[in-house]
Coordinates of C-alpha atoms and ligand atoms in Angstrom, one line a residue:
X1 CA 0.0 0.0 0.0
X2 CA 1.2 3.7 -0.6
X3 CA 0.5 6.1 2.2
X4 CA 0.9 9.2 0.4
X5 CA -0.1 8.4 -3.1
X6 CA 0.2 12.0 -4.5
X7 CA 3.8 12.6 -3.1
X8 CA 5.5 9.1 -3.1
X9 CA 4.5 8.8 -6.9
X10 CA 5.3 12.4 -8.2
X11 CA 6.5 12.4 -11.6
X12 CA 10.5 13.2 -11.4
X13 CA 10.0 16.6 -13.2
X14 CA 7.5 17.9 -10.7
X15 CA 9.3 16.1 -7.7
X16 CA 12.6 18.0 -8.8
X17 CA 11.1 21.3 -9.1
X18 CA 9.4 20.8 -5.5
X19 CA 12.9 19.6 -4.3
X20 CA 14.5 22.9 -5.6
X21 CA 11.9 25.1 -4.1
X22 CA 12.2 23.5 -0.7
X23 CA 16.0 23.3 -0.9
X24 CA 16.2 27.1 -1.4
X25 CA 13.7 27.7 1.5
X26 CA 16.0 25.5 3.7
X27 CA 19.1 27.2 2.6
X28 CA 17.4 30.8 3.3
X29 CA 16.4 29.5 6.8
X30 CA 19.9 28.4 7.8
X31 CA 21.5 31.1 6.3
X32 CA 19.4 33.5 8.2
X33 CA 19.4 31.6 11.7
X34 CA 22.5 29.6 12.0
X35 CA 25.9 31.5 12.2
X36 CA 27.9 28.2 11.1
X37 CA 25.9 28.0 8.0
X38 CA 26.1 31.7 7.0
X39 CA 29.8 31.4 7.5
X40 CA 30.2 28.6 5.4
X41 CA 27.7 29.8 2.6
X42 CA 29.8 33.0 2.5
X43 CA 33.2 31.1 2.4
X44 CA 31.7 29.0 -0.7
X45 CA 30.6 32.4 -2.3
X46 CA 26.8 31.2 -2.3
X47 CA 23.6 33.0 -1.4
X48 CA 20.5 31.0 -0.9
X49 CA 19.2 33.1 -3.9
X50 CA 21.9 31.3 -6.2
X51 CA 19.9 28.0 -6.0
X52 CA 18.0 27.8 -9.0
X53 CA 18.3 24.0 -9.8
X54 CA 19.1 20.8 -8.0
X55 CA 22.5 21.3 -9.7
X56 CA 23.2 24.1 -7.5
X57 CA 23.4 21.7 -4.4
X58 CA 26.9 20.7 -5.6
X59 CA 28.1 24.3 -4.7
X60 CA 26.9 24.4 -1.3
X61 CA 29.2 23.4 1.8
X62 CA 29.3 19.9 3.5
X63 CA 28.2 19.2 7.0
X64 CA 30.2 16.7 9.0
X65 CA 29.8 14.8 12.4
X66 CA 32.8 16.9 13.5
X67 CA 30.7 20.1 12.9
X68 CA 27.8 18.7 15.1
X69 CA 30.5 18.0 17.8
X70 CA 31.9 21.4 17.6
X71 CA 28.5 23.1 18.0
X72 CA 27.3 20.7 20.7
X73 CA 24.6 20.6 22.1
X74 CA 22.4 23.1 20.1
X75 CA 24.7 25.3 17.9
X76 CA 23.3 24.3 14.9
X77 CA 19.4 24.6 15.7
X78 CA 17.5 27.0 13.5
X79 CA 14.7 27.9 15.5
X80 CA 14.6 29.5 19.3
X81 CA 14.2 26.8 22.0
X82 CA 10.6 27.5 22.8
X83 CA 9.7 26.2 19.5
X84 CA 11.5 22.9 20.0
X85 CA 9.1 20.3 21.6
X86 CA 11.6 17.1 21.4
X87 CA 15.2 16.4 21.9
X88 CA 17.0 13.3 20.8
X89 CA 20.5 12.1 21.1
X90 CA 22.5 9.6 19.6
X91 CA 25.7 7.9 21.8
X92 CA 29.0 8.7 19.9
X93 CA 31.3 5.6 20.4
X94 CA 33.8 8.3 20.8
X95 CA 33.4 11.6 22.2
X96 CA 30.4 13.7 22.6
X97 CA 27.0 12.6 21.5
X98 CA 25.1 14.0 18.7
X99 CA 21.9 16.2 19.7
X100 CA 19.0 16.8 17.4
X101 CA 16.0 18.7 17.9
X102 CA 12.3 19.0 16.6
X103 CA 9.5 21.5 16.3
X104 CA 5.9 20.5 16.4
X105 CA 5.8 20.1 12.4
X106 CA 9.0 18.3 12.2
X107 CA 7.4 15.7 14.7
X108 CA 4.3 15.5 12.3
X109 CA 6.9 15.2 9.1
X110 CA 8.7 12.2 11.1
X111 CA 5.4 10.6 11.6
X112 CA 4.2 11.1 8.0
X113 CA 7.4 9.4 6.7
X114 CA 7.3 6.7 9.3
X115 CA 3.6 6.0 8.4
X116 CA 4.7 5.6 4.8
X117 CA 7.6 3.3 5.8
X118 CA 5.3 1.1 7.6
X119 CA 2.8 1.1 4.8
X120 CA 5.7 0.2 2.2
X121 CA 6.6 -2.6 4.4
X122 CA 2.9 -4.0 4.2
X123 CA 1.9 -2.7 7.5
X124 CA -1.9 -1.7 7.9
X125 CA -4.3 0.0 10.3
X126 CA -5.2 -3.5 11.5
X127 CA -1.9 -4.7 12.6
X128 CA -0.3 -5.2 16.0
X129 CA 3.1 -3.3 16.0
X130 CA 5.6 -5.0 18.3
X131 CA 8.1 -2.1 18.8
X132 CA 11.2 -3.6 20.3
X133 CA 13.3 -0.6 19.3
X134 CA 14.9 1.1 22.2
X135 CA 12.7 4.1 23.5
X136 CA 14.5 7.0 25.2
X137 CA 17.1 9.4 23.6
X138 CA 17.7 6.9 20.8
X139 CA 15.3 7.8 17.9
X140 CA 14.4 4.3 17.0
X141 CA 11.5 3.6 19.5
X142 CA 9.7 6.8 19.3
X143 CA 10.1 7.3 15.6
X144 CA 8.4 3.9 15.0
X145 CA 5.8 4.5 17.7
X146 CA 4.5 8.0 16.2
X147 CA 4.4 6.5 12.7
X148 CA 2.4 3.4 13.8
X149 CA 0.0 5.7 15.6
X150 CA -0.3 7.9 12.7
X151 CA -1.4 4.8 10.6
X152 CA -3.9 4.0 13.2
X153 CA -2.4 0.5 13.9
X154 CA -2.1 -0.9 17.5
X155 CA 1.4 -0.3 19.0
X156 CA 2.8 -2.5 21.8
X157 CA 5.9 -0.1 23.1
X158 CA 7.8 -3.0 24.5
X159 CA 11.2 -1.6 23.9
X160 CA 14.3 -3.6 23.8
X161 CA 15.5 -6.3 26.4
X162 CA 13.6 -8.6 28.8
X163 CA 13.5 -11.3 25.7
X164 CA 11.3 -14.0 27.4
X165 CA 8.7 -11.4 28.1
X166 CA 9.0 -10.2 24.3
X167 CA 8.0 -13.8 23.3
X168 CA 5.2 -13.9 25.9
X169 CA 3.8 -10.9 24.6
X170 CA 4.1 -11.7 21.0
X171 CA 2.3 -14.8 21.8
X172 CA -0.5 -13.6 23.9
X173 CA -1.1 -10.2 22.3
X174 CA -0.9 -11.7 18.6
X175 CA 1.9 -9.2 17.2
X176 CA 1.9 -9.2 13.4
X177 CA 4.7 -6.7 12.8
X178 CA 8.1 -6.8 14.7
X179 CA 10.5 -3.8 14.6
X180 CA 13.8 -4.1 16.1
X181 CA 17.6 -4.6 14.9
X182 CA 18.1 -7.8 12.8
X183 CA 20.5 -9.3 15.1
X184 CA 17.9 -8.8 17.9
X185 CA 15.4 -10.6 15.6
X186 CA 17.4 -13.6 15.5
X187 CA 18.1 -13.8 19.1
X188 CA 14.3 -13.5 19.8
X189 CA 14.0 -16.5 17.8
X190 CA 16.7 -18.3 19.9
X191 CA 14.9 -17.2 22.9
X192 CA 11.5 -18.7 21.5
X193 CA 13.1 -21.9 20.7
X194 CA 14.4 -22.1 24.4
X195 CA 11.2 -21.3 25.9
X196 CA 9.6 -24.1 23.5
X197 CA 7.8 -21.8 21.6
X198 CA 7.5 -22.2 17.8
X199 CA 8.0 -18.6 16.7
X200 CA 7.2 -19.5 13.1
X201 CA 3.6 -20.6 14.1
X202 CA 2.9 -17.2 15.8
X203 CA 0.8 -14.3 14.1
X204 CA 4.2 -12.5 13.1
X205 CA 3.9 -11.7 9.3
X206 CA 6.4 -8.7 8.7
X207 CA 9.6 -7.6 10.3
X208 CA 11.0 -4.2 9.9
X209 CA 14.8 -4.1 10.7
X210 CA 17.4 -1.3 10.8
X211 CA 19.9 0.4 12.8
X212 CA 22.9 -1.8 12.0
X213 CA 24.0 -3.1 8.6
X214 CA 23.0 -6.6 7.5
X215 CA 23.2 -8.6 4.6
X216 CA 20.9 -10.5 2.1
X217 CA 22.0 -14.0 3.6
X218 CA 20.7 -12.8 7.1
X219 CA 17.5 -11.6 5.6
X220 CA 17.2 -15.3 4.4
X221 CA 18.1 -16.6 7.8
X222 CA 15.5 -14.3 9.4
X223 CA 12.7 -15.0 7.1
X224 CA 13.1 -18.5 7.5
X225 CA 13.6 -18.8 11.4
X226 CA 10.7 -16.4 11.8
X227 CA 8.5 -17.4 9.0
X228 CA 8.1 -13.5 8.1
X229 CA 8.9 -11.0 5.4
X230 CA 12.1 -9.1 6.5
X231 CA 12.2 -5.6 5.4
X232 CA 15.3 -3.1 5.8
X233 CA 14.7 0.3 7.2
X234 CA 17.0 3.1 7.2
X235 CA 17.6 6.1 9.1
X236 CA 19.7 8.3 11.3
X237 CA 18.8 10.8 13.9
X238 CA 21.0 13.5 12.3
X239 CA 18.4 13.7 9.0
X240 CA 15.2 12.5 11.4
X241 CA 15.4 9.2 12.7
X242 CA 14.1 6.1 11.3
X243 CA 11.9 6.5 8.2
X244 CA 14.6 8.3 5.8
X245 CA 14.2 5.3 3.5
X246 CA 12.7 1.9 3.4
X247 CA 12.4 -1.3 0.9
X248 CA 8.8 -1.8 -0.5
X249 CA 7.6 -5.5 0.2
X250 CA 6.7 -5.7 -3.5
X251 CA 10.3 -5.5 -4.6
X252 CA 12.6 -5.9 -1.6
X253 CA 15.3 -4.5 -3.6
X254 CA 17.0 -1.2 -2.7
X255 CA 15.3 1.3 -0.2
X256 CA 13.0 4.3 -1.3
X257 CA 14.2 7.5 -0.3
X258 CA 11.3 9.9 0.6
X259 CA 13.0 12.5 -1.6
X260 CA 10.2 15.3 -1.2
X261 CA 11.8 15.4 2.5
X262 CA 15.6 14.5 2.1
X263 CA 17.7 14.8 -1.0
X264 CA 20.3 12.1 -1.3
X265 CA 23.8 12.3 -3.0
X266 CA 26.6 9.9 -3.3
X267 CA 30.2 11.3 -3.2
X268 CA 33.4 10.0 -3.3
X269 CA 34.6 9.3 0.3
X270 CA 38.0 10.8 -0.1
X271 CA 37.6 13.8 -2.7
X272 CA 33.9 14.9 -1.8
X273 CA 33.2 14.7 -5.5
X274 CA 29.5 14.0 -6.4
X275 CA 29.3 10.5 -8.3
X276 CA 26.6 9.6 -10.7
X277 CA 23.7 7.1 -10.1
X278 CA 25.1 3.5 -10.0
X279 CA 28.3 4.2 -8.3
X280 CA 29.3 3.1 -4.9
X281 CA 30.3 6.0 -2.3
X282 CA 29.4 7.9 0.8
X283 CA 25.8 8.8 1.3
X284 CA 25.1 12.5 1.7
X285 CA 21.7 13.9 2.8
X286 CA 20.2 17.4 2.8
X287 CA 16.8 17.8 4.8
X288 CA 14.6 20.1 2.9
X289 CA 11.4 20.4 5.1
X290 CA 12.8 20.2 8.6
X291 CA 12.7 23.4 11.0
X292 CA 14.4 22.8 14.2
X293 CA 17.6 21.1 12.8
X294 CA 18.1 21.3 8.9
X295 CA 21.1 20.0 7.6
X296 CA 22.8 21.0 4.5
X297 CA 24.7 18.1 2.7
X298 CA 25.4 16.0 5.6
X299 CA 28.2 13.4 5.2
X300 CA 26.6 10.2 6.7
X301 CA 29.8 8.0 6.4
X302 CA 27.3 5.2 5.2
X303 CA 28.6 3.4 1.9
X304 CA 25.6 2.9 -0.7
X305 CA 24.6 3.3 -4.1
X306 CA 21.8 5.0 -5.5
X307 CA 19.3 3.2 -8.5
X308 CA 16.9 5.7 -10.2
X309 CA 15.2 2.8 -12.2
X310 CA 11.1 2.7 -12.0
X311 CA 10.0 0.2 -9.3
X312 CA 7.4 -2.1 -9.5
X313 CA 5.5 -0.9 -6.5
X314 CA 4.7 2.3 -8.5
X315 CA 7.0 4.8 -6.2
X316 CA 9.1 7.3 -8.2
X317 CA 11.5 8.0 -5.3
X318 CA 15.0 6.8 -6.2
X319 CA 16.2 3.9 -4.3
X320 CA 19.3 3.3 -2.4
X321 CA 21.3 0.0 -1.9
X322 CA 21.4 -1.4 1.6
X323 CA 24.1 0.0 3.4
X324 CA 27.1 -2.1 3.0
X325 CA 29.1 -0.5 6.0
X326 CA 30.4 2.6 7.2
X327 CA 33.4 4.4 6.0
X328 CA 34.5 4.9 9.7
X329 CA 33.4 1.4 10.6
X330 CA 35.8 0.2 7.8
X331 CA 38.7 -1.8 9.1
X332 CA 42.1 -1.4 7.4
X333 CA 43.9 -4.7 8.0
X334 CA 47.2 -4.7 6.3
X335 CA 46.2 -2.0 4.0
X336 CA 43.1 -3.9 2.9
X337 CA 39.6 -2.3 3.4
X338 CA 37.3 -4.7 5.3
X339 CA 33.8 -3.9 6.3
X340 CA 32.6 -6.3 9.0
X341 CA 29.2 -7.1 6.7
X342 CA 31.7 -8.6 4.2
X343 CA 33.0 -11.2 6.7
X344 CA 29.3 -11.9 7.7
X345 CA 28.3 -12.6 4.0
X346 CA 31.1 -15.2 3.8
X347 CA 30.0 -16.7 7.0
X348 CA 26.4 -16.9 6.1
X349 CA 27.4 -19.0 2.8
X350 CA 29.0 -21.7 5.1
X351 CA 26.9 -24.5 6.4
X352 CA 27.2 -25.3 10.0
X353 CA 27.9 -21.7 11.3
X354 CA 25.6 -19.1 12.7
X355 CA 25.5 -15.5 12.0
X356 CA 27.0 -14.5 15.5
X357 CA 30.7 -13.7 15.1
X358 CA 33.3 -11.3 16.5
X359 CA 36.2 -9.7 14.7
X360 CA 39.2 -9.3 16.8
X361 CA 42.0 -7.1 15.2
X362 CA 45.3 -6.8 16.9
X363 CA 48.9 -6.1 15.9
X364 CA 51.9 -8.4 16.4
X365 CA 55.1 -6.6 15.6
X366 CA 54.0 -4.4 12.9
X367 CA 51.7 -6.8 11.4
X368 CA 47.9 -6.5 11.5
X369 CA 46.2 -9.7 12.8
X370 CA 42.5 -10.8 12.2
X371 CA 40.8 -13.3 14.5
X372 CA 37.2 -14.4 13.5
X373 CA 35.3 -15.9 16.1
X374 CA 32.4 -17.7 15.0
X375 CA 29.8 -19.9 16.4
X376 CA 29.1 -23.3 15.3
X377 CA 25.3 -24.5 15.2
X378 CA 24.3 -27.7 16.8
X379 CA 24.6 -29.2 13.5
X380 CA 28.0 -28.2 12.7
X381 CA 29.0 -29.0 16.1
X382 CA 31.1 -32.0 16.4
X383 CA 33.3 -33.6 18.9
X384 CA 35.7 -34.4 16.1
X385 CA 38.3 -32.0 16.3
X386 CA 39.4 -32.8 12.8
X387 CA 36.1 -31.9 11.2
X388 CA 36.1 -28.6 13.0
X389 CA 39.5 -27.9 11.8
X390 CA 38.5 -28.5 8.2
X391 CA 35.3 -26.2 8.6
X392 CA 37.7 -23.5 10.1
X393 CA 40.3 -23.8 7.3
X394 CA 37.4 -23.7 4.8
X395 CA 36.1 -20.2 6.2
X396 CA 39.6 -19.0 6.0
X397 CA 40.2 -19.9 2.6
X398 CA 36.7 -18.1 1.6
X399 CA 37.8 -15.0 3.5
X400 CA 41.1 -15.0 1.8
X401 CA 39.6 -15.7 -1.8
X402 CA 36.7 -13.0 -1.3
X403 CA 38.2 -10.3 0.6
X404 CA 41.9 -10.7 0.0
X405 CA 42.8 -10.6 3.8
X406 CA 44.3 -13.4 6.2
X407 CA 42.2 -14.3 9.0
X408 CA 42.4 -17.1 11.8
X409 CA 38.9 -18.5 12.4
X410 CA 38.2 -19.7 15.9
X411 CA 35.0 -21.9 15.9
X412 CA 33.2 -21.5 19.2
X413 CA 30.6 -23.5 20.8
X414 CA 26.8 -22.6 20.0
X415 CA 25.5 -19.9 22.0
X416 CA 28.8 -18.7 23.7
X417 CA 29.1 -15.3 22.0
X418 CA 27.6 -12.4 23.9
X419 CA 24.2 -11.7 22.5
X420 CA 23.1 -8.0 22.2
X421 CA 19.7 -6.4 22.8
X422 CA 20.5 -3.4 20.5
X423 CA 23.3 -3.0 18.0
X424 CA 25.6 -6.0 18.1
X425 CA 29.0 -5.5 18.8
X426 CA 30.9 -7.3 15.9
X427 CA 34.5 -5.8 16.2
X428 CA 36.9 -5.6 18.9
X429 CA 40.2 -3.5 17.7
X430 CA 43.0 -3.9 19.9
X431 CA 45.5 -2.2 17.9
X432 CA 47.4 0.8 19.5
X433 CA 48.3 2.9 16.4
Ligands
ZN501 ZN1 9.4 -0.2 -4.8

């Protein structure tokens, strides 16, 4: 189902005219209200009135994560605090948190793009939405929540954690749509199994998963273990939260970006040069309807590709490839660029292991080392040391062949790696450089 038939299927020409108008309005707002942007625009020799088409976007300055830190906490807000009705923040792994604000209209915009997202995933008013994203400063929980209420569905604001209770609620309340991180969905499947509940037989129909990179193989695994359609959702608090883009259930191929609110670009991560459709690079977003915290050309560090081809669902909005990693999550091991998601893809192609793994990077002398700890499943688990050795060597060979990096694979017993109830911790980098 398409939530907003008019705006989600706008002909490209009309969409681009709308984007240009909204971009100019946003530029005027930030130029007048945010000293950081006035300075940046002046340095670039650009005035908001110079924006006549989308081509002019390329002349505007970038905004980076470190700009957000420099103006912590409220220095980039474009409205006085009395107009701000909500604050969210994302915990930085290093340094200060990123703080974002919303006006009443921003909250409405967010609920609108989330309602669109839920509809794209196949959810309806009659659904029971089991929202296991964390509630709080993190945007996941409340973002999904407001969208589900706007749609008119029934929301269960269960938040993350207390997994046994999640299964009981799922079973007793008849949850039909599950929203959480993909790794947590698999953890819930294991929890159900331990409790003797056949999760495949519950009423769950669709899962909407995001907030961490995952692979096509992991989708297959989730769909099989939970007997649902697994849909990828994307968002980041800086841009609005969840609801920046989502896959449609008709195609499950690429995530439609709600372009009447967010203009996407792909740039070369090193040079900053804009790349054409179809090329892989860093995803950049400009918000064109936000009031409290508009961002111009925000560099997300997420790696993706944009596809303009029409989609069978009828939406005209461009699609982005599922995020394959982050340019700052990227590990450089002996000069080779490695994304944890690539290792995951290798593991998911091997019989007998589970998608639970931990990458330990270290340095011996001047040489980087990579250890991959991965769980074998009950089927792959064997008392025969020899058989396990063969399995381990095979994974090492696959990693070497596909990624060009040497790894030592350590197989561990089923269910021994720590499970996460939020974003999975996949990498321990012990190198002191
Ligand atoms: Zn589509």
